[in-house]
mmCIF file of C-alpha atoms in Angstrom:
data_model
loop_
_atom_site.group_PDB
_atom_site.id
_atom_site.type_symbol
_atom_site.label_atom_id
_atom_site.label_comp_id
_atom_site.label_asym_id
_atom_site.label_seq_id
_atom_site.Cartn_x
_atom_site.Cartn_y
_atom_site.Cartn_z
ATOM 1 C CA MET A 14 130.818 98.557 51.972
ATOM 2 C CA GLU A 15 131.265 101.585 54.213
ATOM 3 C CA ALA A 16 127.580 101.622 55.125
ATOM 4 C CA GLN A 17 127.681 97.951 56.121
ATOM 5 C CA SER A 18 130.681 98.340 58.429
ATOM 6 C CA PHE A 19 129.080 101.449 59.919
ATOM 7 C CA HIS A 20 125.870 99.517 60.566
ATOM 8 C CA ILE A 21 127.788 96.707 62.282
ATOM 9 C CA SER A 22 129.769 99.140 64.433
ATOM 10 C CA ARG A 23 126.495 100.815 65.418
ATOM 11 C CA GLN A 24 124.849 97.519 66.316
ATOM 12 C CA ARG A 25 127.628 96.182 68.549
ATOM 13 C CA PRO A 26 127.489 98.727 71.430
ATOM 14 C CA SER A 27 123.766 98.265 72.053
ATOM 15 C CA ARG A 28 124.290 94.529 72.503
ATOM 16 C CA MET A 29 127.188 95.172 74.887
ATOM 17 C CA ARG A 30 125.069 97.669 76.807
ATOM 18 C CA LYS A 31 122.252 95.151 77.110
ATOM 19 C CA LEU A 32 124.664 92.498 78.397
ATOM 20 C CA LYS A 33 126.113 94.983 80.873
ATOM 21 C CA GLN A 34 122.635 95.959 82.093
ATOM 22 C CA ARG A 35 121.693 92.295 82.466
ATOM 23 C CA ALA A 36 124.862 91.630 84.480
ATOM 24 C CA ILE A 37 124.128 94.617 86.730
ATOM 25 C CA ILE A 38 120.538 93.465 87.249
ATOM 26 C CA GLU A 39 121.683 89.929 88.086
ATOM 27 C CA ASN A 40 124.203 91.306 90.592
ATOM 28 C CA LEU A 41 121.475 93.418 92.185
ATOM 29 C CA ASN A 42 119.195 90.393 92.394
ATOM 30 C CA THR A 43 121.825 88.280 94.139
ATOM 31 C CA GLU A 44 122.602 91.154 96.523
ATOM 32 C CA MET A 45 118.905 91.597 97.305
ATOM 33 C CA ASP A 46 118.565 87.853 97.897
ATOM 34 C CA SER A 47 121.480 87.827 100.346
ATOM 35 C CA ILE A 48 120.159 90.919 102.152
ATOM 36 C CA TYR A 49 116.684 89.392 102.316
ATOM 37 C CA THR A 50 117.970 86.087 103.703
ATOM 38 C CA TRP A 51 120.137 87.967 106.233
ATOM 39 C CA ILE A 52 117.141 90.008 107.412
ATOM 40 C CA MET A 53 114.976 86.893 107.628
ATOM 41 C CA LEU A 54 117.649 85.032 109.621
ATOM 42 C CA ASN A 55 118.016 87.915 112.060
ATOM 43 C CA PHE A 56 114.249 88.225 112.377
ATOM 44 C CA PHE A 57 113.908 84.516 113.113
ATOM 45 C CA LYS A 58 116.751 84.688 115.635
ATOM 46 C CA ILE A 59 115.068 87.556 117.502
ATOM 47 C CA PHE A 60 111.661 85.890 117.295
ATOM 48 C CA TYR A 61 113.101 82.560 118.451
ATOM 49 C CA HIS A 62 114.881 84.124 121.440
ATOM 50 C CA ARG A 63 111.803 86.099 122.484
ATOM 51 C CA HIS A 64 109.622 83.025 122.154
ATOM 52 C CA PHE A 65 111.974 80.963 124.301
ATOM 53 C CA ALA A 66 112.301 83.742 126.876
ATOM 54 C CA ILE A 67 108.496 83.882 127.166
ATOM 55 C CA CYS A 68 108.280 80.093 127.416
ATOM 56 C CA ALA A 69 111.047 79.918 130.036
ATOM 57 C CA ASN A 70 109.371 82.552 132.187
#
């Protein structure tokens, strides 16, 4: 009986750690996506303005 409860208590933290790691990775992915889209938007803005400036002149 003691061994079984010990085994269960040992198993639980690893699962929690995995869930925590997954949550952290998902947060990083969403942050990277937002940063990437922000960079792309700024790049397109700059490119667009330069293109129009060249066309206007």
